[in-house]
XYZ file of C-alpha atoms in Angstrom:
639
model
C 207.985 307.319 147.067
C 204.883 309.169 146.549
C 205.484 312.638 146.809
C 203.835 315.743 145.099
C 206.311 316.911 142.362
C 206.489 320.296 140.493
C 203.897 322.149 142.661
C 206.506 324.315 144.481
C 209.452 326.199 142.880
C 212.709 325.410 143.553
C 213.902 327.850 146.228
C 210.365 327.040 148.334
C 211.163 323.282 147.993
C 214.901 323.261 148.566
C 213.951 325.314 151.680
C 211.234 322.754 152.950
C 214.342 320.185 153.170
C 216.333 322.272 154.638
C 213.734 323.408 157.279
C 213.494 321.395 160.838
C 209.542 321.859 162.023
C 207.654 320.722 165.092
C 204.310 319.261 165.161
C 202.975 319.591 168.428
C 200.372 316.523 168.874
C 199.938 313.667 166.596
C 196.010 312.714 167.172
C 193.309 313.780 164.657
C 194.988 317.114 163.230
C 198.332 315.736 164.138
C 197.875 312.580 161.607
C 196.570 314.455 158.556
C 199.248 316.695 158.834
C 202.280 314.629 159.516
C 200.871 313.020 156.027
C 200.885 316.606 154.356
C 204.222 317.469 155.450
C 206.086 315.087 154.000
C 203.814 314.240 150.850
C 204.542 318.272 150.361
C 208.090 317.737 150.836
C 208.943 318.702 154.845
C 212.352 316.419 155.380
C 213.158 317.152 158.994
C 210.050 316.868 160.956
C 209.759 316.633 165.258
C 206.352 315.536 166.478
C 205.740 315.079 170.352
C 202.819 313.537 171.806
C 201.991 312.144 175.537
C 199.148 310.294 174.440
C 198.846 306.432 173.687
C 196.688 304.935 170.909
C 192.858 304.711 172.139
C 190.146 302.444 170.159
C 187.933 305.472 169.648
C 190.745 307.260 167.921
C 191.021 304.449 164.792
C 187.865 306.230 162.631
C 189.922 309.657 161.766
C 193.531 309.094 163.125
C 194.296 306.996 160.038
C 198.491 306.405 160.920
C 197.229 303.930 163.670
C 195.560 300.171 163.240
C 193.879 298.149 165.777
C 196.909 296.392 166.569
C 198.497 299.925 168.066
C 196.138 300.538 170.302
C 197.661 301.110 173.772
C 201.214 302.477 172.154
C 202.709 305.773 171.439
C 200.968 307.900 169.131
C 203.867 310.029 168.133
C 206.257 306.736 167.250
C 203.313 305.047 165.310
C 202.506 307.873 163.439
C 206.434 307.877 162.675
C 206.419 304.696 161.693
C 203.718 304.963 159.569
C 204.513 308.341 157.554
C 208.439 306.560 157.062
C 205.931 303.881 155.623
C 205.183 305.849 152.506
C 207.725 308.157 152.759
C 210.743 306.717 153.398
C 213.475 309.611 152.865
C 211.946 311.573 155.723
C 213.482 312.485 158.698
C 211.192 312.515 161.462
C 211.757 312.232 164.867
C 209.199 311.136 167.910
C 208.949 311.756 171.815
C 206.434 310.150 173.644
C 206.355 312.943 176.198
C 204.620 316.255 177.320
C 205.783 319.049 175.870
C 205.417 321.146 179.407
C 208.456 318.923 180.451
C 211.530 321.224 181.039
C 213.473 319.598 178.376
C 211.544 321.069 175.826
C 212.982 324.847 176.759
C 213.981 327.917 174.558
C 216.372 326.657 173.423
C 214.733 323.566 172.284
C 212.292 325.635 170.674
C 214.714 327.594 168.880
C 216.003 324.467 166.717
C 213.126 324.966 164.637
C 212.194 327.404 161.801
C 208.385 326.708 162.719
C 205.936 325.166 164.914
C 202.717 323.570 163.798
C 199.785 322.823 166.956
C 197.882 320.103 166.668
C 196.841 319.701 170.528
C 193.516 319.562 172.216
C 193.876 321.626 175.594
C 194.342 325.129 176.514
C 196.914 324.301 179.529
C 199.453 322.779 176.518
C 198.278 325.434 173.822
C 199.187 328.719 176.532
C 202.935 326.919 177.072
C 203.688 326.189 173.760
C 202.545 329.908 172.459
C 205.178 331.549 175.377
C 207.855 329.300 174.211
C 207.037 330.290 170.930
C 207.063 333.809 171.957
C 210.749 333.204 174.019
C 211.944 332.014 171.383
C 211.044 334.214 168.491
C 209.817 331.395 166.388
C 206.603 331.695 163.874
C 203.342 329.293 165.475
C 200.482 327.988 163.331
C 197.560 327.412 165.542
C 194.296 325.417 164.592
C 191.528 323.734 166.020
C 188.310 322.025 164.950
C 185.103 321.028 166.578
C 182.470 319.145 164.622
C 182.239 320.544 161.371
C 183.797 323.438 162.672
C 187.765 324.704 162.054
C 190.395 327.397 162.447
C 193.527 328.065 161.454
C 195.656 331.083 162.784
C 199.592 332.129 162.780
C 201.077 334.267 165.589
C 204.297 336.130 165.077
C 205.648 338.077 168.175
C 205.498 341.419 167.698
C 203.413 341.135 164.516
C 199.977 339.451 165.723
C 198.081 338.924 168.161
C 199.446 335.429 170.507
C 196.914 333.013 171.774
C 196.455 334.136 174.791
C 195.724 337.778 173.722
C 192.319 337.215 172.909
C 190.169 336.195 176.916
C 189.666 332.606 176.886
C 185.836 331.941 179.382
C 186.898 330.269 182.471
C 185.771 326.536 182.772
C 181.531 326.720 183.576
C 181.436 325.357 187.272
C 178.147 324.580 189.334
C 176.986 325.589 193.217
C 177.203 323.026 195.561
C 174.703 323.364 196.509
C 172.904 322.700 193.380
C 174.731 319.564 192.425
C 174.305 318.358 195.914
C 170.645 318.998 196.642
C 168.806 321.069 193.617
C 169.748 319.276 190.461
C 167.660 321.254 187.142
C 169.746 319.813 184.250
C 171.071 316.117 183.152
C 174.752 318.071 183.492
C 173.743 318.613 187.163
C 173.548 314.832 188.014
C 176.246 313.808 185.709
C 178.887 316.165 187.281
C 177.730 314.664 190.553
C 177.941 311.298 189.266
C 181.630 312.303 188.499
C 182.033 313.312 192.225
C 180.834 310.413 193.274
C 182.843 308.378 191.341
C 186.146 309.882 192.814
C 184.934 309.771 196.265
C 184.104 306.236 195.920
C 187.035 304.975 194.087
C 188.883 308.122 193.743
C 191.129 310.881 194.994
C 188.341 312.751 197.738
C 188.152 316.309 197.378
C 186.282 318.088 200.348
C 184.766 320.481 196.919
C 183.162 317.270 195.213
C 181.061 316.495 198.132
C 178.138 314.591 197.041
C 175.863 314.548 199.994
C 173.124 316.633 200.897
C 174.227 320.160 201.392
C 172.534 321.266 205.128
C 174.216 324.750 204.616
C 172.334 325.350 201.609
C 171.547 329.122 202.000
C 168.377 328.771 200.229
C 167.174 326.800 203.158
C 166.711 329.901 205.013
C 166.248 333.538 204.993
C 168.327 333.989 208.133
C 172.113 334.838 207.011
C 172.846 333.655 210.909
C 170.776 330.795 210.637
C 172.673 329.515 207.635
C 175.685 330.189 208.798
C 175.273 328.208 212.135
C 173.421 325.243 209.757
C 177.188 325.601 208.035
C 178.908 325.102 211.413
C 176.728 322.786 212.714
C 177.639 320.313 209.776
C 181.196 320.509 210.851
C 180.706 319.784 214.230
C 181.246 316.163 215.732
C 179.033 316.332 218.512
C 178.589 312.515 219.683
C 178.753 311.298 215.828
C 182.132 309.736 215.111
C 182.107 311.021 210.971
C 183.785 309.237 208.280
C 184.525 310.000 204.639
C 182.427 308.607 201.718
C 185.287 306.285 201.072
C 186.021 304.938 204.267
C 181.990 303.934 204.452
C 181.928 302.048 201.113
C 185.283 300.301 202.050
C 183.590 299.603 205.607
C 180.540 298.168 203.532
C 183.140 296.208 201.084
C 181.632 298.452 198.400
C 177.954 296.465 198.712
C 176.141 298.027 195.901
C 172.623 297.184 197.864
C 173.960 299.298 200.707
C 175.551 302.152 198.496
C 172.122 302.128 196.363
C 169.994 302.947 199.185
C 172.239 305.530 200.760
C 172.664 307.466 197.245
C 169.069 306.882 195.836
C 167.004 306.408 199.072
C 168.476 307.629 202.085
C 169.755 310.647 200.859
C 166.623 311.817 199.045
C 164.372 311.359 201.887
C 166.781 313.436 203.865
C 166.367 315.841 200.898
C 162.924 315.962 201.643
C 162.896 317.123 204.617
C 164.591 320.338 203.624
C 160.821 321.656 202.524
C 161.907 325.178 201.882
C 164.069 323.651 198.461
C 160.537 321.828 197.115
C 158.013 324.897 197.952
C 158.794 326.342 193.961
C 159.864 322.768 192.561
C 158.962 319.489 191.913
C 159.913 317.012 194.588
C 162.299 314.096 194.170
C 160.863 310.736 194.531
C 163.325 308.162 196.232
C 164.014 305.058 194.763
C 163.652 301.235 196.439
C 166.554 299.099 194.867
C 165.866 297.513 192.057
C 169.306 295.450 191.633
C 167.935 292.264 190.779
C 169.634 289.445 188.853
C 167.562 289.625 185.150
C 168.582 290.849 181.877
C 167.432 293.812 180.727
C 168.239 295.447 177.289
C 166.779 298.055 175.389
C 166.309 298.925 171.448
C 168.963 300.008 169.246
C 172.859 300.518 169.450
C 174.117 299.666 172.883
C 175.516 302.882 173.527
C 172.493 304.811 172.119
C 170.016 302.508 174.731
C 168.199 304.071 177.923
C 167.729 301.274 179.877
C 165.435 302.389 182.008
C 165.285 302.244 186.517
C 165.795 298.536 186.029
C 168.831 298.315 183.504
C 170.490 301.136 185.489
C 170.132 299.487 188.532
C 171.835 296.598 187.368
C 174.324 298.503 185.619
C 175.268 300.549 188.988
C 175.282 297.258 190.892
C 178.017 295.619 188.093
C 179.752 298.394 187.595
C 180.746 298.965 191.640
C 182.005 295.460 191.876
C 184.262 295.347 188.755
C 185.466 299.101 190.184
C 185.939 297.215 193.703
C 187.832 294.455 192.274
C 190.150 296.522 190.297
C 190.805 299.001 193.465
C 191.591 295.663 195.523
C 194.408 294.869 192.507
C 196.247 298.150 192.863
C 196.405 297.085 196.768
C 195.883 299.445 200.152
C 195.892 303.512 199.788
C 195.489 302.970 195.389
C 192.534 305.022 193.593
C 191.428 304.969 190.380
C 191.227 308.115 187.826
C 188.153 308.601 186.111
C 188.460 308.527 182.385
C 185.538 308.670 180.029
C 186.753 305.683 177.795
C 187.179 303.468 180.625
C 184.307 301.164 180.229
C 183.786 300.279 184.700
C 184.435 304.047 184.991
C 181.621 305.042 182.060
C 179.274 302.324 183.174
C 178.962 303.913 186.676
C 178.646 307.135 185.631
C 176.147 306.253 183.469
C 174.148 304.446 185.616
C 174.227 306.902 188.734
C 173.548 309.912 186.704
C 170.489 308.041 185.307
C 169.085 307.399 188.384
C 169.457 310.724 189.945
C 167.890 312.504 186.739
C 164.794 309.772 187.359
C 164.799 311.210 191.236
C 164.411 314.709 189.833
C 162.197 313.844 187.687
C 164.296 314.360 184.318
C 164.368 312.370 181.028
C 167.267 309.718 181.407
C 170.169 309.784 178.598
C 171.818 307.218 176.936
C 175.503 306.007 177.426
C 176.470 308.429 174.252
C 175.123 311.680 175.804
C 176.177 310.838 178.990
C 180.074 310.056 177.790
C 179.692 313.308 175.108
C 178.870 315.562 178.190
C 180.975 313.862 181.046
C 183.915 314.093 178.629
C 183.166 317.725 176.913
C 183.445 315.766 173.788
C 182.064 316.994 170.734
C 182.769 314.460 167.691
C 185.918 314.726 166.170
C 185.215 314.547 162.127
C 187.886 312.944 159.548
C 187.166 315.711 156.868
C 187.626 319.211 159.119
C 190.940 317.492 160.265
C 192.107 316.975 156.829
C 190.907 320.727 155.919
C 192.288 322.038 158.446
C 195.745 319.830 158.544
C 195.620 321.618 154.458
C 195.165 325.070 155.724
C 198.349 324.911 157.923
C 200.789 323.733 155.827
C 199.071 326.330 152.913
C 199.987 329.189 156.045
C 203.539 327.508 156.652
C 204.636 327.613 152.940
C 203.600 331.165 153.277
C 205.729 331.523 156.561
C 208.824 330.108 154.587
C 208.744 331.957 151.442
C 209.024 334.734 153.562
C 205.549 336.126 153.359
C 204.813 335.922 156.873
C 202.405 339.836 156.164
C 200.143 337.359 153.343
C 199.014 334.487 156.267
C 195.788 335.049 157.288
C 193.065 333.308 160.152
C 191.040 331.352 158.414
C 187.637 330.237 159.646
C 186.102 326.407 158.109
C 182.312 327.023 158.628
C 179.407 324.717 159.435
C 177.103 326.912 156.347
C 177.974 328.829 153.658
C 178.215 332.395 154.414
C 176.577 335.870 152.243
C 179.398 335.191 149.869
C 178.773 331.565 149.413
C 182.073 330.523 151.076
C 182.502 327.678 153.996
C 186.100 329.216 154.044
C 186.352 332.569 155.412
C 189.986 334.509 155.606
C 190.575 337.376 157.764
C 193.376 339.336 158.709
C 195.875 338.821 161.398
C 194.869 341.057 164.650
C 198.051 342.892 165.703
C 199.317 342.300 169.329
C 197.040 343.485 172.099
C 198.840 346.314 174.090
C 196.375 344.756 177.307
C 198.285 341.282 176.721
C 199.398 339.639 180.124
C 201.836 337.772 178.044
C 203.322 339.184 174.703
C 203.336 343.303 175.655
C 206.150 344.728 176.265
C 206.131 344.702 179.818
C 203.184 341.944 180.757
C 201.408 343.026 184.262
C 197.769 342.366 185.988
C 196.478 343.761 189.020
C 194.934 340.925 191.199
C 192.132 341.763 193.901
C 192.326 339.116 196.800
C 192.344 339.323 200.860
C 195.764 339.318 201.883
C 195.071 338.158 205.379
C 193.029 335.173 204.042
C 195.138 334.220 200.560
C 197.519 331.775 201.633
C 201.340 331.657 199.503
C 200.638 328.023 198.219
C 196.748 329.487 196.846
C 198.752 332.352 194.867
C 201.281 329.678 193.571
C 198.700 327.456 192.627
C 195.335 328.668 191.996
C 196.718 332.013 190.759
C 199.833 331.882 189.037
C 199.693 328.413 187.822
C 196.164 327.856 187.150
C 194.846 331.348 185.894
C 198.240 332.559 184.726
C 199.512 329.459 182.884
C 202.944 329.222 184.918
C 204.664 326.046 185.231
C 207.561 326.387 187.890
C 207.148 330.332 189.087
C 209.834 331.910 190.977
C 208.167 335.045 193.261
C 210.130 338.126 194.644
C 208.405 340.963 196.638
C 208.998 344.329 195.814
C 209.714 345.680 198.857
C 213.455 347.430 198.499
C 214.626 343.718 200.197
C 213.955 341.411 197.186
C 212.505 338.884 199.580
C 211.779 335.333 197.182
C 208.336 334.207 198.320
C 208.247 331.300 196.182
C 210.788 329.407 194.780
C 210.853 326.692 191.455
C 213.339 325.412 193.432
C 212.100 322.034 195.685
C 212.246 322.902 198.986
C 213.946 326.374 199.260
C 209.885 328.349 200.339
C 208.221 325.160 200.843
C 207.926 326.307 204.586
C 206.218 329.695 203.422
C 203.322 327.773 201.694
C 201.207 327.638 204.445
C 201.286 331.124 205.327
C 199.188 334.257 204.569
C 200.529 336.834 202.193
C 199.857 339.616 204.904
C 202.905 337.851 206.615
C 205.161 339.032 203.867
C 203.881 342.888 204.186
C 202.150 341.806 201.226
C 199.370 344.928 201.372
C 196.898 346.761 199.478
C 199.447 347.861 196.544
C 202.252 345.333 196.532
C 203.990 344.429 194.120
C 205.247 341.439 193.334
C 207.695 339.940 190.655
C 206.982 336.777 188.854
C 209.251 335.148 186.938
C 208.667 331.507 184.720
C 212.814 330.867 183.450
C 211.137 327.733 181.276
C 208.476 330.180 179.528
C 210.965 332.934 179.651
C 208.472 334.773 180.938
C 208.498 337.995 183.385
C 204.915 338.799 184.854
C 204.338 341.990 187.474
C 201.453 341.083 189.693
C 199.786 344.237 191.575
C 197.999 343.605 194.419
C 194.607 344.843 195.443
C 193.724 343.956 199.066
C 189.508 343.541 199.346
C 187.788 342.096 202.058
C 184.701 342.265 200.680
C 184.919 339.471 197.902
C 181.948 337.576 196.620
C 181.308 333.975 198.542
C 183.706 331.531 197.670
C 185.246 333.926 195.176
C 189.412 333.561 196.047
C 190.512 336.221 194.228
C 189.612 338.513 190.844
C 191.622 339.616 187.930
C 191.046 343.370 187.313
C 191.387 344.906 183.896
C 191.157 343.149 180.480
C 193.584 339.614 181.497
C 192.900 337.437 181.403
C 189.286 335.967 182.101
C 186.340 338.178 180.178
C 184.455 335.959 177.620
C 182.065 336.262 174.857
C 178.650 336.272 175.442
C 176.782 332.976 174.176
C 174.822 333.889 170.770
C 171.515 334.273 170.577
C 169.521 331.976 169.147
C 168.046 334.440 166.157
C 171.970 334.871 164.952
C 173.469 332.674 162.342
C 176.161 330.511 163.056
C 179.429 330.509 161.285
C 181.852 329.369 163.184
C 181.593 327.682 166.897
C 183.636 326.363 169.315
C 184.439 323.422 171.048
C 185.111 322.579 174.704
C 187.012 323.765 177.693
C 190.088 321.956 177.547
C 191.350 320.119 180.057
C 193.512 322.194 182.459
C 196.447 319.114 182.719
C 199.675 319.483 180.934
C 199.574 317.488 178.335
C 197.939 315.694 175.437
C 196.912 312.321 177.338
C 193.932 310.664 176.931
C 194.480 310.278 181.310
C 193.782 314.109 182.160
C 190.602 313.998 183.548
C 188.450 316.556 180.996
C 190.276 316.331 177.914
C 189.199 314.840 174.447
C 190.604 315.094 170.877
C 191.153 318.199 168.586
C 187.992 319.841 169.632
C 188.889 323.714 170.574
C 188.796 326.675 168.618
C 191.762 328.865 168.634
C 189.810 331.923 169.580
C 187.509 329.856 173.052
C 187.161 327.296 175.096
C 183.569 326.047 176.241
C 182.762 323.367 178.309
C 179.196 322.690 176.964
C 179.556 320.895 173.564
C 176.318 322.241 172.646
C 177.637 325.939 172.852
C 179.058 328.136 170.508
C 181.139 331.100 172.176
C 183.220 331.999 169.313
C 180.802 332.705 166.136
C 181.353 335.062 163.516
C 178.782 336.560 161.859
C 178.071 338.816 159.281
C 176.340 342.199 159.088
C 174.208 343.363 156.708
C 177.558 345.390 155.307
C 179.193 341.569 155.013
C 181.445 342.755 157.358
C 182.728 339.818 159.991
C 182.167 341.061 163.960
C 182.875 339.501 167.094
C 180.748 339.096 170.188
C 179.806 341.505 172.440
C 182.260 341.288 175.849
C 180.418 339.693 177.944
C 182.054 342.365 181.136
C 182.047 345.591 179.944
C 178.760 344.695 177.284
C 181.065 346.274 174.221
C 181.695 345.071 171.034
C 185.498 343.925 170.311
C 187.487 345.310 167.956
C 186.111 344.643 164.168
C 188.493 342.322 162.560
C 189.026 343.195 158.469
C 187.777 340.728 156.440
C 189.378 339.627 153.139
C 186.694 337.987 151.263
C 185.266 341.496 150.609
C 183.455 342.021 146.856
C 186.152 343.154 144.588
C 187.913 342.599 141.471
C 190.493 340.731 143.023
C 187.590 338.498 144.687
C 189.031 335.393 142.489
C 192.026 335.359 144.086
C 191.774 334.734 147.619
C 195.189 333.296 147.944
C 194.568 329.545 148.417
C 191.467 329.747 150.223
C 189.403 327.163 148.802
C 185.648 328.521 147.976
C 183.000 326.030 147.977
C 179.895 327.225 145.746
């Protein structure tokens, strides 16, 4: 058996053999972590992951081989680890950590939880479960060459949600539909188009020209009339995009002409849009049965208009067949790892880029933007997994106070270190999760906000709850929302004001799965910005760091937005592999919203707050010049 011997004192080695630990995620970091744990001497490990193995995982998730494609990551990881450490006791769960079966009592079975996740929703949930169970949590993430590890302990450190995270980037509908100016606008349009044709139709993802574009008129009343007119049938029978496409038999030529010729010609009639912009150029159908290839690697080729026209036609035919095989009423789900879906988005996005005078992109580039991907690097995962184990050893030795947040940088800092340790921050008094009495204030229009919107958009999406129960503090204990199925379903279509909720009302929200209670103060407001349904007042939870200026050094950057999906499944729409840094979730792969920089005195400082313009409190750095600098407590200095 391959195992490190003699590297730990006997008391600690015995502790490792006896304790139970939970690893959440068996992807890039998870594979490295499981290997490190058993070789260090951990014997009782439970691992959970909902994902299955994809070919794209094989370049870095070394516990998997080609023969494992399609199988459970957790189960295969267990089997692979047992081959080189047969005495380990490993339990694998092919499941979502947000399944109600994994409640607070489940978490209390462990001495330590280690996250190797790739999305914010699951991270939030594990954070709350560990707080409720009072179990130490080691959080981690990587993004290309960058990485981060931190320790979360109830009452002692910040929790994962103490620091606000940027919200996922969105784009105005009129920009996507009428006036795209960047490749990402065309890629979002193409993903919307996929859903409208083959997936779940969404009125918020319309792709046809927007006749209610406010830029078309300086007169607000005229703009409102346009919007109203666009919703009226008149003598025209309006059909959905999917119904129209189905009526044509998903004819690729008709789809091409509508999307890239007729709709563009219609956009040209909106002449006010093109007074200060270059007008789009409609395309004639160029679908021909002739071979068009580029040079270089297949995914890095740019095929040109003719090539992408043919790719559009082939992908439409393939997706039509896939949809037909599923039967009536079936829908496809867009997945960056599904070749026909990726071909469709690549072709449609590039054709639209050409129409709007943008340089077309390779399939590789579009996949990176469409999936919010930062390429994962095996060595980064290995370094971060090693640091997780070092922090775990401190916790099991009873030295939680010695734990650190550690940043893996791309460039050495002024002390010539790539690994920078920082003292753990104490809990935030304003945190809406780990404060002694969590409380938030929400500004909304009680006459226009539905109970269903309160449940889905505010409590679940914004505040990360799974199954909330809501009671109005009205002296009667009125139950507004119940997690028991069907109990308050009749309330969903009613407005908050129908239940006497008004300015100053207070709602007590409980999530029994997370053992979490939140007090929501309601502020009635009738002048919210257009398309804004609610605002969170105060520090939680939607302030975000501003993007760094080009003049500042970039030592630590963060990855993408993780998906809001409650799992680590590759089927989640915007999910990826291990590309989330603990302090921030930016969607754009090239951005850097959690940079750690060194000022002239060598202190680490956080970015200014996006809303207040004020700098956040400094976190103490532990690599100050001193006589003790050579003993940096498990931190490797690379000179």
